[in-house]
């Protein structure tokens, strides 16, 4: 069965530290990949997405992610986090491009200390 | 910026009661979805809806669940007889289309607590 794994459930960083959140998926075919962020009390917001082309994807708020097909990974990175990045981050895979039946990971709760 | 809105933000209900969760999708969107997240678990797909009918549903979406677009703006999820295990955050989403260049927009969620 298709699945998405986010290995870091809780991450605590100081401001200006670098961030990398892991995401691995299990599916051998063509996939679309997403990272969503949910700030406290707010809706899920798309950070970035990968459909095809350059495997290094840049998103909003200085985030980027790299699709490594051989590792079935789509890790999220940010070189220098801010207190305002405190949120929950979800990786999602769409194993059937053209639909929005996403498969989500369990989420990573990031806390950035000022 | 247009957004998907969900009401209420938090609902507490007694086991066995019916609940209706409401969503107002973005106005020109044609595809609608419900997802849920049980505390500490993954966000799970429940159902997708297009052209006034269910286009796909998951195993979770059994006969206790139903969806409806009662008017031109609302999209509702009804749980007929709630169980304790229905306690979760329910997310509504909508998209303009389903092609690779379209994006699903999510609401802020409704936290359902069944006691």
mmCIF file with all atom_site columns, C-alpha atoms in Angstrom:
data_model
loop_
_atom_site.group_PDB
_atom_site.id
_atom_site.type_symbol
_atom_site.label_atom_id
_atom_site.label_alt_id
_atom_site.label_comp_id
_atom_site.label_asym_id
_atom_site.label_entity_id
_atom_site.label_seq_id
_atom_site.pdbx_PDB_ins_code
_atom_site.Cartn_x
_atom_site.Cartn_y
_atom_site.Cartn_z
_atom_site.occupancy
_atom_site.B_iso_or_equiv
_atom_site.pdbx_formal_charge
_atom_site.auth_seq_id
_atom_site.auth_comp_id
_atom_site.auth_asym_id
_atom_site.auth_atom_id
_atom_site.pdbx_PDB_model_num
ATOM 1   C CA . UNK A 1 1   ? 0.000   0.000  0.000   1.00 0.00 ? 1   UNK A CA 1
ATOM 2   C CA . UNK A 1 2   ? 1.101   3.536  -0.635  1.00 0.00 ? 2   UNK A CA 1
ATOM 3   C CA . UNK A 1 3   ? 2.397   5.326  2.428   1.00 0.00 ? 3   UNK A CA 1
ATOM 4   C CA . UNK A 1 4   ? 4.252   8.432  3.476   1.00 0.00 ? 4   UNK A CA 1
ATOM 5   C CA . UNK A 1 5   ? 6.666   8.537  6.392   1.00 0.00 ? 5   UNK A CA 1
ATOM 6   C CA . UNK A 1 6   ? 7.767   11.591 8.269   1.00 0.00 ? 6   UNK A CA 1
ATOM 7   C CA . UNK A 1 7   ? 10.396  10.484 10.718  1.00 0.00 ? 7   UNK A CA 1
ATOM 8   C CA . UNK A 1 8   ? 10.625  13.613 12.823  1.00 0.00 ? 8   UNK A CA 1
ATOM 9   C CA . UNK A 1 9   ? 7.474   14.083 14.871  1.00 0.00 ? 9   UNK A CA 1
ATOM 10  C CA . UNK A 1 10  ? 8.700   16.966 16.984  1.00 0.00 ? 10  UNK A CA 1
ATOM 11  C CA . UNK A 1 11  ? 11.562  19.275 16.184  1.00 0.00 ? 11  UNK A CA 1
ATOM 12  C CA . UNK A 1 12  ? 12.799  22.139 18.336  1.00 0.00 ? 12  UNK A CA 1
ATOM 13  C CA . UNK A 1 13  ? 15.252  24.630 16.878  1.00 0.00 ? 13  UNK A CA 1
ATOM 14  C CA . UNK A 1 14  ? 16.656  27.998 17.760  1.00 0.00 ? 14  UNK A CA 1
ATOM 15  C CA . UNK A 1 15  ? 16.163  30.905 15.411  1.00 0.00 ? 15  UNK A CA 1
ATOM 16  C CA . UNK A 1 16  ? 18.679  30.982 12.541  1.00 0.00 ? 16  UNK A CA 1
ATOM 17  C CA . UNK A 1 17  ? 19.265  27.234 12.736  1.00 0.00 ? 17  UNK A CA 1
ATOM 18  C CA . UNK A 1 18  ? 18.950  25.210 9.576   1.00 0.00 ? 18  UNK A CA 1
ATOM 19  C CA . UNK A 1 19  ? 16.004  22.907 9.097   1.00 0.00 ? 19  UNK A CA 1
ATOM 20  C CA . UNK A 1 20  ? 15.596  19.634 7.286   1.00 0.00 ? 20  UNK A CA 1
ATOM 21  C CA . UNK A 1 21  ? 12.446  17.556 7.628   1.00 0.00 ? 21  UNK A CA 1
ATOM 22  C CA . UNK A 1 22  ? 12.448  14.095 6.185   1.00 0.00 ? 22  UNK A CA 1
ATOM 23  C CA . UNK A 1 23  ? 9.730   12.619 3.998   1.00 0.00 ? 23  UNK A CA 1
ATOM 24  C CA . UNK A 1 24  ? 9.810   9.209  2.369   1.00 0.00 ? 24  UNK A CA 1
ATOM 25  C CA . UNK A 1 25  ? 7.078   7.594  0.357   1.00 0.00 ? 25  UNK A CA 1
ATOM 26  C CA . UNK A 1 26  ? 6.442   4.133  -0.927  1.00 0.00 ? 26  UNK A CA 1
ATOM 27  C CA . UNK A 1 27  ? 5.135   4.038  -4.467  1.00 0.00 ? 27  UNK A CA 1
ATOM 28  C CA . UNK A 1 28  ? 6.952   2.988  -7.597  1.00 0.00 ? 28  UNK A CA 1
ATOM 29  C CA . UNK A 1 29  ? 5.064   4.972  -10.194 1.00 0.00 ? 29  UNK A CA 1
ATOM 30  C CA . UNK A 1 30  ? 4.714   8.623  -11.082 1.00 0.00 ? 30  UNK A CA 1
ATOM 31  C CA . UNK A 1 31  ? 3.907   10.767 -8.099  1.00 0.00 ? 31  UNK A CA 1
ATOM 32  C CA . UNK A 1 32  ? 3.175   14.363 -7.317  1.00 0.00 ? 32  UNK A CA 1
ATOM 33  C CA . UNK A 1 33  ? 4.681   15.550 -4.036  1.00 0.00 ? 33  UNK A CA 1
ATOM 34  C CA . UNK A 1 34  ? 3.633   18.321 -1.688  1.00 0.00 ? 34  UNK A CA 1
ATOM 35  C CA . UNK A 1 35  ? 4.560   19.976 1.542   1.00 0.00 ? 35  UNK A CA 1
ATOM 36  C CA . UNK A 1 36  ? 1.851   21.732 3.517   1.00 0.00 ? 36  UNK A CA 1
ATOM 37  C CA . UNK A 1 37  ? 2.167   23.881 6.607   1.00 0.00 ? 37  UNK A CA 1
ATOM 38  C CA . UNK A 1 38  ? -0.431  24.509 9.268   1.00 0.00 ? 38  UNK A CA 1
ATOM 39  C CA . UNK A 1 39  ? 0.095   27.460 11.571  1.00 0.00 ? 39  UNK A CA 1
ATOM 40  C CA . UNK A 1 40  ? -1.773  27.295 14.879  1.00 0.00 ? 40  UNK A CA 1
ATOM 41  C CA . UNK A 1 41  ? -5.493  27.765 14.305  1.00 0.00 ? 41  UNK A CA 1
ATOM 42  C CA . UNK A 1 42  ? -5.138  28.190 10.573  1.00 0.00 ? 42  UNK A CA 1
ATOM 43  C CA . UNK A 1 43  ? -5.783  26.173 7.446   1.00 0.00 ? 43  UNK A CA 1
ATOM 44  C CA . UNK A 1 44  ? -3.385  23.868 5.687   1.00 0.00 ? 44  UNK A CA 1
ATOM 45  C CA . UNK A 1 45  ? -1.323  26.001 3.339   1.00 0.00 ? 45  UNK A CA 1
ATOM 46  C CA . UNK A 1 46  ? 0.684   24.745 0.383   1.00 0.00 ? 46  UNK A CA 1
ATOM 47  C CA . UNK A 1 47  ? 4.417   25.395 0.825   1.00 0.00 ? 47  UNK A CA 1
ATOM 48  C CA . UNK A 1 48  ? 5.614   23.816 -2.383  1.00 0.00 ? 48  UNK A CA 1
ATOM 49  C CA . UNK A 1 49  ? 4.893   21.050 -4.837  1.00 0.00 ? 49  UNK A CA 1
ATOM 50  C CA . UNK A 1 50  ? 6.739   18.846 -7.278  1.00 0.00 ? 50  UNK A CA 1
ATOM 51  C CA . UNK A 1 51  ? 5.195   17.486 -10.428 1.00 0.00 ? 51  UNK A CA 1
ATOM 52  C CA . UNK A 1 52  ? 8.107   17.078 -12.822 1.00 0.00 ? 52  UNK A CA 1
ATOM 53  C CA . UNK A 1 53  ? 11.284  18.777 -14.021 1.00 0.00 ? 53  UNK A CA 1
ATOM 54  C CA . UNK A 1 54  ? 13.926  20.224 -11.714 1.00 0.00 ? 54  UNK A CA 1
ATOM 55  C CA . UNK A 1 55  ? 13.983  18.032 -8.603  1.00 0.00 ? 55  UNK A CA 1
ATOM 56  C CA . UNK A 1 56  ? 14.922  21.011 -6.432  1.00 0.00 ? 56  UNK A CA 1
ATOM 57  C CA . UNK A 1 57  ? 11.734  22.902 -5.800  1.00 0.00 ? 57  UNK A CA 1
ATOM 58  C CA . UNK A 1 58  ? 11.530  26.315 -4.219  1.00 0.00 ? 58  UNK A CA 1
ATOM 59  C CA . UNK A 1 59  ? 8.433   27.316 -2.302  1.00 0.00 ? 59  UNK A CA 1
ATOM 60  C CA . UNK A 1 60  ? 7.136   30.157 -0.258  1.00 0.00 ? 60  UNK A CA 1
ATOM 61  C CA . UNK A 1 61  ? 8.754   31.656 2.841   1.00 0.00 ? 61  UNK A CA 1
ATOM 62  C CA . UNK A 1 62  ? 12.252  30.516 1.847   1.00 0.00 ? 62  UNK A CA 1
ATOM 63  C CA . UNK A 1 63  ? 11.487  26.787 1.921   1.00 0.00 ? 63  UNK A CA 1
ATOM 64  C CA . UNK A 1 64  ? 12.783  24.330 -0.621  1.00 0.00 ? 64  UNK A CA 1
ATOM 65  C CA . UNK A 1 65  ? 12.555  20.593 -1.139  1.00 0.00 ? 65  UNK A CA 1
ATOM 66  C CA . UNK A 1 66  ? 14.532  18.094 -3.124  1.00 0.00 ? 66  UNK A CA 1
ATOM 67  C CA . UNK A 1 67  ? 12.982  15.115 -4.844  1.00 0.00 ? 67  UNK A CA 1
ATOM 68  C CA . UNK A 1 68  ? 15.385  12.169 -4.918  1.00 0.00 ? 68  UNK A CA 1
ATOM 69  C CA . UNK A 1 69  ? 13.650  9.475  -6.891  1.00 0.00 ? 69  UNK A CA 1
ATOM 70  C CA . UNK A 1 70  ? 16.173  6.758  -6.072  1.00 0.00 ? 70  UNK A CA 1
ATOM 71  C CA . UNK A 1 71  ? 15.595  7.314  -2.361  1.00 0.00 ? 71  UNK A CA 1
ATOM 72  C CA . UNK A 1 72  ? 11.827  7.889  -2.627  1.00 0.00 ? 72  UNK A CA 1
ATOM 73  C CA . UNK A 1 73  ? 12.407  11.046 -0.643  1.00 0.00 ? 73  UNK A CA 1
ATOM 74  C CA . UNK A 1 74  ? 11.186  14.626 -0.706  1.00 0.00 ? 74  UNK A CA 1
ATOM 75  C CA . UNK A 1 75  ? 12.887  16.381 2.198   1.00 0.00 ? 75  UNK A CA 1
ATOM 76  C CA . UNK A 1 76  ? 11.984  19.910 3.170   1.00 0.00 ? 76  UNK A CA 1
ATOM 77  C CA . UNK A 1 77  ? 14.744  22.404 3.948   1.00 0.00 ? 77  UNK A CA 1
ATOM 78  C CA . UNK A 1 78  ? 15.193  25.950 5.097   1.00 0.00 ? 78  UNK A CA 1
ATOM 79  C CA . UNK A 1 79  ? 18.652  27.408 5.714   1.00 0.00 ? 79  UNK A CA 1
ATOM 80  C CA . UNK A 1 80  ? 17.637  29.705 8.569   1.00 0.00 ? 80  UNK A CA 1
ATOM 81  C CA . UNK A 1 81  ? 14.380  29.320 10.483  1.00 0.00 ? 81  UNK A CA 1
ATOM 82  C CA . UNK A 1 82  ? 12.455  32.087 12.172  1.00 0.00 ? 82  UNK A CA 1
ATOM 83  C CA . UNK A 1 83  ? 10.180  32.053 15.192  1.00 0.00 ? 83  UNK A CA 1
ATOM 84  C CA . UNK A 1 84  ? 7.255   32.516 12.795  1.00 0.00 ? 84  UNK A CA 1
ATOM 85  C CA . UNK A 1 85  ? 8.015   29.125 11.220  1.00 0.00 ? 85  UNK A CA 1
ATOM 86  C CA . UNK A 1 86  ? 6.603   27.446 14.307  1.00 0.00 ? 86  UNK A CA 1
ATOM 87  C CA . UNK A 1 87  ? 3.899   25.220 12.843  1.00 0.00 ? 87  UNK A CA 1
ATOM 88  C CA . UNK A 1 88  ? 3.067   21.692 11.818  1.00 0.00 ? 88  UNK A CA 1
ATOM 89  C CA . UNK A 1 89  ? 4.435   20.479 8.494   1.00 0.00 ? 89  UNK A CA 1
ATOM 90  C CA . UNK A 1 90  ? 2.835   17.755 6.399   1.00 0.00 ? 90  UNK A CA 1
ATOM 91  C CA . UNK A 1 91  ? 4.304   15.883 3.494   1.00 0.00 ? 91  UNK A CA 1
ATOM 92  C CA . UNK A 1 92  ? 1.789   14.501 1.001   1.00 0.00 ? 92  UNK A CA 1
ATOM 93  C CA . UNK A 1 93  ? 1.935   12.300 -2.043  1.00 0.00 ? 93  UNK A CA 1
ATOM 94  C CA . UNK A 1 94  ? -0.552  12.108 -4.843  1.00 0.00 ? 94  UNK A CA 1
ATOM 95  C CA . UNK A 1 95  ? 0.005   8.710  -6.351  1.00 0.00 ? 95  UNK A CA 1
ATOM 96  C CA . UNK A 1 96  ? -2.654  9.334  -8.966  1.00 0.00 ? 96  UNK A CA 1
ATOM 97  C CA . UNK A 1 97  ? -1.853  12.596 -10.687 1.00 0.00 ? 97  UNK A CA 1
ATOM 98  C CA . UNK A 1 98  ? -5.021  14.257 -11.851 1.00 0.00 ? 98  UNK A CA 1
ATOM 99  C CA . UNK A 1 99  ? -6.885  13.563 -8.630  1.00 0.00 ? 99  UNK A CA 1
ATOM 100 C CA . UNK A 1 100 ? -6.471  15.025 -5.187  1.00 0.00 ? 100 UNK A CA 1
ATOM 101 C CA . UNK A 1 101 ? -6.553  11.827 -3.217  1.00 0.00 ? 101 UNK A CA 1
ATOM 102 C CA . UNK A 1 102 ? -3.522  12.761 -1.224  1.00 0.00 ? 102 UNK A CA 1
ATOM 103 C CA . UNK A 1 103 ? -1.711  10.427 1.096   1.00 0.00 ? 103 UNK A CA 1
ATOM 104 C CA . UNK A 1 104 ? -0.350  12.405 4.004   1.00 0.00 ? 104 UNK A CA 1
ATOM 105 C CA . UNK A 1 105 ? 2.392   11.784 6.478   1.00 0.00 ? 105 UNK A CA 1
ATOM 106 C CA . UNK A 1 106 ? 1.745   12.104 10.195  1.00 0.00 ? 106 UNK A CA 1
ATOM 107 C CA . UNK A 1 107 ? 3.168   15.594 10.309  1.00 0.00 ? 107 UNK A CA 1
ATOM 108 C CA . UNK A 1 108 ? 6.136   17.200 12.037  1.00 0.00 ? 108 UNK A CA 1
ATOM 109 C CA . UNK A 1 109 ? 5.538   19.744 14.735  1.00 0.00 ? 109 UNK A CA 1
ATOM 110 C CA . UNK A 1 110 ? 8.255   22.390 14.564  1.00 0.00 ? 110 UNK A CA 1
ATOM 111 C CA . UNK A 1 111 ? 8.906   24.779 17.415  1.00 0.00 ? 111 UNK A CA 1
ATOM 112 C CA . UNK A 1 112 ? 11.364  27.589 16.862  1.00 0.00 ? 112 UNK A CA 1
ATOM 113 C CA . UNK A 1 113 ? 12.722  29.264 19.964  1.00 0.00 ? 113 UNK A CA 1
ATOM 114 C CA . UNK A 1 114 ? 13.292  32.981 19.797  1.00 0.00 ? 114 UNK A CA 1
ATOM 115 C CA . UNK B 2 1   ? -7.279  35.981 -0.976  1.00 0.00 ? 1   UNK B CA 1
ATOM 116 C CA . UNK B 2 2   ? -10.085 33.449 -1.381  1.00 0.00 ? 2   UNK B CA 1
ATOM 117 C CA . UNK B 2 3   ? -10.146 30.690 1.191   1.00 0.00 ? 3   UNK B CA 1
ATOM 118 C CA . UNK B 2 4   ? -12.055 27.631 2.251   1.00 0.00 ? 4   UNK B CA 1
ATOM 119 C CA . UNK B 2 5   ? -13.948 28.227 5.458   1.00 0.00 ? 5   UNK B CA 1
ATOM 120 C CA . UNK B 2 6   ? -15.225 25.609 7.867   1.00 0.00 ? 6   UNK B CA 1
ATOM 121 C CA . UNK B 2 7   ? -17.713 25.847 10.693  1.00 0.00 ? 7   UNK B CA 1
ATOM 122 C CA . UNK B 2 8   ? -17.752 25.231 13.530  1.00 0.00 ? 8   UNK B CA 1
ATOM 123 C CA . UNK B 2 9   ? -14.090 25.255 14.501  1.00 0.00 ? 9   UNK B CA 1
ATOM 124 C CA . UNK B 2 10  ? -14.815 22.872 17.355  1.00 0.00 ? 10  UNK B CA 1
ATOM 125 C CA . UNK B 2 11  ? -17.831 20.631 17.918  1.00 0.00 ? 11  UNK B CA 1
ATOM 126 C CA . UNK B 2 12  ? -18.518 18.436 20.903  1.00 0.00 ? 12  UNK B CA 1
ATOM 127 C CA . UNK B 2 13  ? -21.226 15.830 20.565  1.00 0.00 ? 13  UNK B CA 1
ATOM 128 C CA . UNK B 2 14  ? -22.511 12.828 22.435  1.00 0.00 ? 14  UNK B CA 1
ATOM 129 C CA . UNK B 2 15  ? -21.980 9.352  21.074  1.00 0.00 ? 15  UNK B CA 1
ATOM 130 C CA . UNK B 2 16  ? -24.854 8.310  18.849  1.00 0.00 ? 16  UNK B CA 1
ATOM 131 C CA . UNK B 2 17  ? -25.782 11.840 17.871  1.00 0.00 ? 17  UNK B CA 1
ATOM 132 C CA . UNK B 2 18  ? -25.751 13.147 14.335  1.00 0.00 ? 18  UNK B CA 1
ATOM 133 C CA . UNK B 2 19  ? -23.341 15.915 13.403  1.00 0.00 ? 19  UNK B CA 1
ATOM 134 C CA . UNK B 2 20  ? -23.047 18.072 10.319  1.00 0.00 ? 20  UNK B CA 1
ATOM 135 C CA . UNK B 2 21  ? -19.765 19.729 9.518   1.00 0.00 ? 21  UNK B CA 1
ATOM 136 C CA . UNK B 2 22  ? -19.979 22.654 7.155   1.00 0.00 ? 22  UNK B CA 1
ATOM 137 C CA . UNK B 2 23  ? -17.626 23.968 4.567   1.00 0.00 ? 23  UNK B CA 1
ATOM 138 C CA . UNK B 2 24  ? -17.774 26.854 2.132   1.00 0.00 ? 24  UNK B CA 1
ATOM 139 C CA . UNK B 2 25  ? -15.392 26.076 -0.715  1.00 0.00 ? 25  UNK B CA 1
ATOM 140 C CA . UNK B 2 26  ? -13.819 28.722 -2.890  1.00 0.00 ? 26  UNK B CA 1
ATOM 141 C CA . UNK B 2 27  ? -16.548 30.024 -5.146  1.00 0.00 ? 27  UNK B CA 1
ATOM 142 C CA . UNK B 2 28  ? -15.316 28.982 -8.609  1.00 0.00 ? 28  UNK B CA 1
ATOM 143 C CA . UNK B 2 29  ? -14.041 25.578 -7.500  1.00 0.00 ? 29  UNK B CA 1
ATOM 144 C CA . UNK B 2 30  ? -15.692 22.453 -8.812  1.00 0.00 ? 30  UNK B CA 1
ATOM 145 C CA . UNK B 2 31  ? -14.082 19.646 -6.821  1.00 0.00 ? 31  UNK B CA 1
ATOM 146 C CA . UNK B 2 32  ? -14.564 19.164 -3.109  1.00 0.00 ? 32  UNK B CA 1
ATOM 147 C CA . UNK B 2 33  ? -12.964 16.890 -0.575  1.00 0.00 ? 33  UNK B CA 1
ATOM 148 C CA . UNK B 2 34  ? -13.092 15.828 3.024   1.00 0.00 ? 34  UNK B CA 1
ATOM 149 C CA . UNK B 2 35  ? -10.083 14.578 4.946   1.00 0.00 ? 35  UNK B CA 1
ATOM 150 C CA . UNK B 2 36  ? -9.720  13.761 8.607   1.00 0.00 ? 36  UNK B CA 1
ATOM 151 C CA . UNK B 2 37  ? -6.882  13.495 11.097  1.00 0.00 ? 37  UNK B CA 1
ATOM 152 C CA . UNK B 2 38  ? -7.257  11.492 14.257  1.00 0.00 ? 38  UNK B CA 1
ATOM 153 C CA . UNK B 2 39  ? -5.013  12.937 16.934  1.00 0.00 ? 39  UNK B CA 1
ATOM 154 C CA . UNK B 2 40  ? -1.442  11.789 16.437  1.00 0.00 ? 40  UNK B CA 1
ATOM 155 C CA . UNK B 2 41  ? -2.219  9.998  13.206  1.00 0.00 ? 41  UNK B CA 1
ATOM 156 C CA . UNK B 2 42  ? -2.056  10.780 9.520   1.00 0.00 ? 42  UNK B CA 1
ATOM 157 C CA . UNK B 2 43  ? -4.368  13.010 7.580   1.00 0.00 ? 43  UNK B CA 1
ATOM 158 C CA . UNK B 2 44  ? -6.619  10.551 5.726   1.00 0.00 ? 44  UNK B CA 1
ATOM 159 C CA . UNK B 2 45  ? -8.688  11.011 2.596   1.00 0.00 ? 45  UNK B CA 1
ATOM 160 C CA . UNK B 2 46  ? -12.400 10.453 3.117   1.00 0.00 ? 46  UNK B CA 1
ATOM 161 C CA . UNK B 2 47  ? -14.247 11.462 -0.028  1.00 0.00 ? 47  UNK B CA 1
ATOM 162 C CA . UNK B 2 48  ? -14.157 13.560 -3.167  1.00 0.00 ? 48  UNK B CA 1
ATOM 163 C CA . UNK B 2 49  ? -17.211 15.160 -4.763  1.00 0.00 ? 49  UNK B CA 1
ATOM 164 C CA . UNK B 2 50  ? -17.792 16.545 -8.206  1.00 0.00 ? 50  UNK B CA 1
ATOM 165 C CA . UNK B 2 51  ? -20.850 17.463 -10.229 1.00 0.00 ? 51  UNK B CA 1
ATOM 166 C CA . UNK B 2 52  ? -23.144 16.728 -7.310  1.00 0.00 ? 52  UNK B CA 1
ATOM 167 C CA . UNK B 2 53  ? -21.985 13.220 -6.761  1.00 0.00 ? 53  UNK B CA 1
ATOM 168 C CA . UNK B 2 54  ? -19.262 11.311 -4.964  1.00 0.00 ? 54  UNK B CA 1
ATOM 169 C CA . UNK B 2 55  ? -16.379 10.644 -7.326  1.00 0.00 ? 55  UNK B CA 1
ATOM 170 C CA . UNK B 2 56  ? -14.278 8.623  -4.917  1.00 0.00 ? 56  UNK B CA 1
ATOM 171 C CA . UNK B 2 57  ? -14.412 7.502  -1.319  1.00 0.00 ? 57  UNK B CA 1
ATOM 172 C CA . UNK B 2 58  ? -12.150 5.656  1.056   1.00 0.00 ? 58  UNK B CA 1
ATOM 173 C CA . UNK B 2 59  ? -12.849 2.623  3.207   1.00 0.00 ? 59  UNK B CA 1
ATOM 174 C CA . UNK B 2 60  ? -13.378 4.952  6.139   1.00 0.00 ? 60  UNK B CA 1
ATOM 175 C CA . UNK B 2 61  ? -16.332 6.588  4.412   1.00 0.00 ? 61  UNK B CA 1
ATOM 176 C CA . UNK B 2 62  ? -18.958 4.008  5.318   1.00 0.00 ? 62  UNK B CA 1
ATOM 177 C CA . UNK B 2 63  ? -22.732 4.272  5.495   1.00 0.00 ? 63  UNK B CA 1
ATOM 178 C CA . UNK B 2 64  ? -22.520 6.484  8.578   1.00 0.00 ? 64  UNK B CA 1
ATOM 179 C CA . UNK B 2 65  ? -21.046 9.248  6.446   1.00 0.00 ? 65  UNK B CA 1
ATOM 180 C CA . UNK B 2 66  ? -22.676 11.306 3.748   1.00 0.00 ? 66  UNK B CA 1
ATOM 181 C CA . UNK B 2 67  ? -21.857 14.467 1.867   1.00 0.00 ? 67  UNK B CA 1
ATOM 182 C CA . UNK B 2 68  ? -24.064 17.030 0.289   1.00 0.00 ? 68  UNK B CA 1
ATOM 183 C CA . UNK B 2 69  ? -23.948 20.296 -1.531  1.00 0.00 ? 69  UNK B CA 1
ATOM 184 C CA . UNK B 2 70  ? -27.316 21.634 -0.414  1.00 0.00 ? 70  UNK B CA 1
ATOM 185 C CA . UNK B 2 71  ? -26.985 24.955 -2.195  1.00 0.00 ? 71  UNK B CA 1
ATOM 186 C CA . UNK B 2 72  ? -24.516 26.733 -4.413  1.00 0.00 ? 72  UNK B CA 1
ATOM 187 C CA . UNK B 2 73  ? -22.052 27.509 -1.672  1.00 0.00 ? 73  UNK B CA 1
ATOM 188 C CA . UNK B 2 74  ? -22.019 24.951 1.137   1.00 0.00 ? 74  UNK B CA 1
ATOM 189 C CA . UNK B 2 75  ? -20.496 21.489 1.185   1.00 0.00 ? 75  UNK B CA 1
ATOM 190 C CA . UNK B 2 76  ? -21.404 19.397 4.206   1.00 0.00 ? 76  UNK B CA 1
ATOM 191 C CA . UNK B 2 77  ? -20.231 16.202 5.843   1.00 0.00 ? 77  UNK B CA 1
ATOM 192 C CA . UNK B 2 78  ? -22.797 14.373 7.935   1.00 0.00 ? 78  UNK B CA 1
ATOM 193 C CA . UNK B 2 79  ? -22.051 11.640 10.407  1.00 0.00 ? 79  UNK B CA 1
ATOM 194 C CA . UNK B 2 80  ? -25.320 9.923  11.279  1.00 0.00 ? 80  UNK B CA 1
ATOM 195 C CA . UNK B 2 81  ? -24.519 8.234  14.554  1.00 0.00 ? 81  UNK B CA 1
ATOM 196 C CA . UNK B 2 82  ? -21.205 9.332  15.933  1.00 0.00 ? 82  UNK B CA 1
ATOM 197 C CA . UNK B 2 83  ? -18.805 6.958  17.612  1.00 0.00 ? 83  UNK B CA 1
ATOM 198 C CA . UNK B 2 84  ? -15.951 7.754  19.944  1.00 0.00 ? 84  UNK B CA 1
ATOM 199 C CA . UNK B 2 85  ? -13.492 6.881  17.191  1.00 0.00 ? 85  UNK B CA 1
ATOM 200 C CA . UNK B 2 86  ? -14.950 9.601  14.969  1.00 0.00 ? 86  UNK B CA 1
ATOM 201 C CA . UNK B 2 87  ? -13.212 12.146 17.169  1.00 0.00 ? 87  UNK B CA 1
ATOM 202 C CA . UNK B 2 88  ? -10.766 13.856 14.839  1.00 0.00 ? 88  UNK B CA 1
ATOM 203 C CA . UNK B 2 89  ? -9.933  17.029 12.967  1.00 0.00 ? 89  UNK B CA 1
ATOM 204 C CA . UNK B 2 90  ? -11.922 17.163 9.747   1.00 0.00 ? 90  UNK B CA 1
ATOM 205 C CA . UNK B 2 91  ? -10.518 19.165 6.841   1.00 0.00 ? 91  UNK B CA 1
ATOM 206 C CA . UNK B 2 92  ? -12.477 20.318 3.850   1.00 0.00 ? 92  UNK B CA 1
ATOM 207 C CA . UNK B 2 93  ? -10.685 21.153 0.621   1.00 0.00 ? 93  UNK B CA 1
ATOM 208 C CA . UNK B 2 94  ? -11.604 22.359 -2.822  1.00 0.00 ? 94  UNK B CA 1
ATOM 209 C CA . UNK B 2 95  ? -9.906  22.690 -6.176  1.00 0.00 ? 95  UNK B CA 1
ATOM 210 C CA . UNK B 2 96  ? -10.711 24.381 -9.433  1.00 0.00 ? 96  UNK B CA 1
ATOM 211 C CA . UNK B 2 97  ? -9.878  21.282 -11.411 1.00 0.00 ? 97  UNK B CA 1
ATOM 212 C CA . UNK B 2 98  ? -7.958  18.069 -11.094 1.00 0.00 ? 98  UNK B CA 1
ATOM 213 C CA . UNK B 2 99  ? -5.150  18.634 -13.550 1.00 0.00 ? 99  UNK B CA 1
ATOM 214 C CA . UNK B 2 100 ? -1.503  18.654 -12.492 1.00 0.00 ? 100 UNK B CA 1
ATOM 215 C CA . UNK B 2 101 ? -1.298  22.426 -12.464 1.00 0.00 ? 101 UNK B CA 1
ATOM 216 C CA . UNK B 2 102 ? -4.173  22.980 -10.094 1.00 0.00 ? 102 UNK B CA 1
ATOM 217 C CA . UNK B 2 103 ? -3.968  23.111 -6.347  1.00 0.00 ? 103 UNK B CA 1
ATOM 218 C CA . UNK B 2 104 ? -6.277  21.947 -3.590  1.00 0.00 ? 104 UNK B CA 1
ATOM 219 C CA . UNK B 2 105 ? -7.020  24.572 -0.959  1.00 0.00 ? 105 UNK B CA 1
ATOM 220 C CA . UNK B 2 106 ? -7.757  23.412 2.575   1.00 0.00 ? 106 UNK B CA 1
ATOM 221 C CA . UNK B 2 107 ? -9.864  24.918 5.317   1.00 0.00 ? 107 UNK B CA 1
ATOM 222 C CA . UNK B 2 108 ? -8.686  25.383 8.896   1.00 0.00 ? 108 UNK B CA 1
ATOM 223 C CA . UNK B 2 109 ? -10.475 22.255 10.046  1.00 0.00 ? 109 UNK B CA 1
ATOM 224 C CA . UNK B 2 110 ? -13.254 21.351 12.457  1.00 0.00 ? 110 UNK B CA 1
ATOM 225 C CA . UNK B 2 111 ? -12.222 19.529 15.582  1.00 0.00 ? 111 UNK B CA 1
ATOM 226 C CA . UNK B 2 112 ? -14.912 16.989 16.402  1.00 0.00 ? 112 UNK B CA 1
ATOM 227 C CA . UNK B 2 113 ? -14.952 15.534 19.884  1.00 0.00 ? 113 UNK B CA 1
ATOM 228 C CA . UNK B 2 114 ? -17.330 12.672 20.574  1.00 0.00 ? 114 UNK B CA 1
ATOM 229 C CA . UNK B 2 115 ? -17.968 12.021 24.262  1.00 0.00 ? 115 UNK B CA 1
#
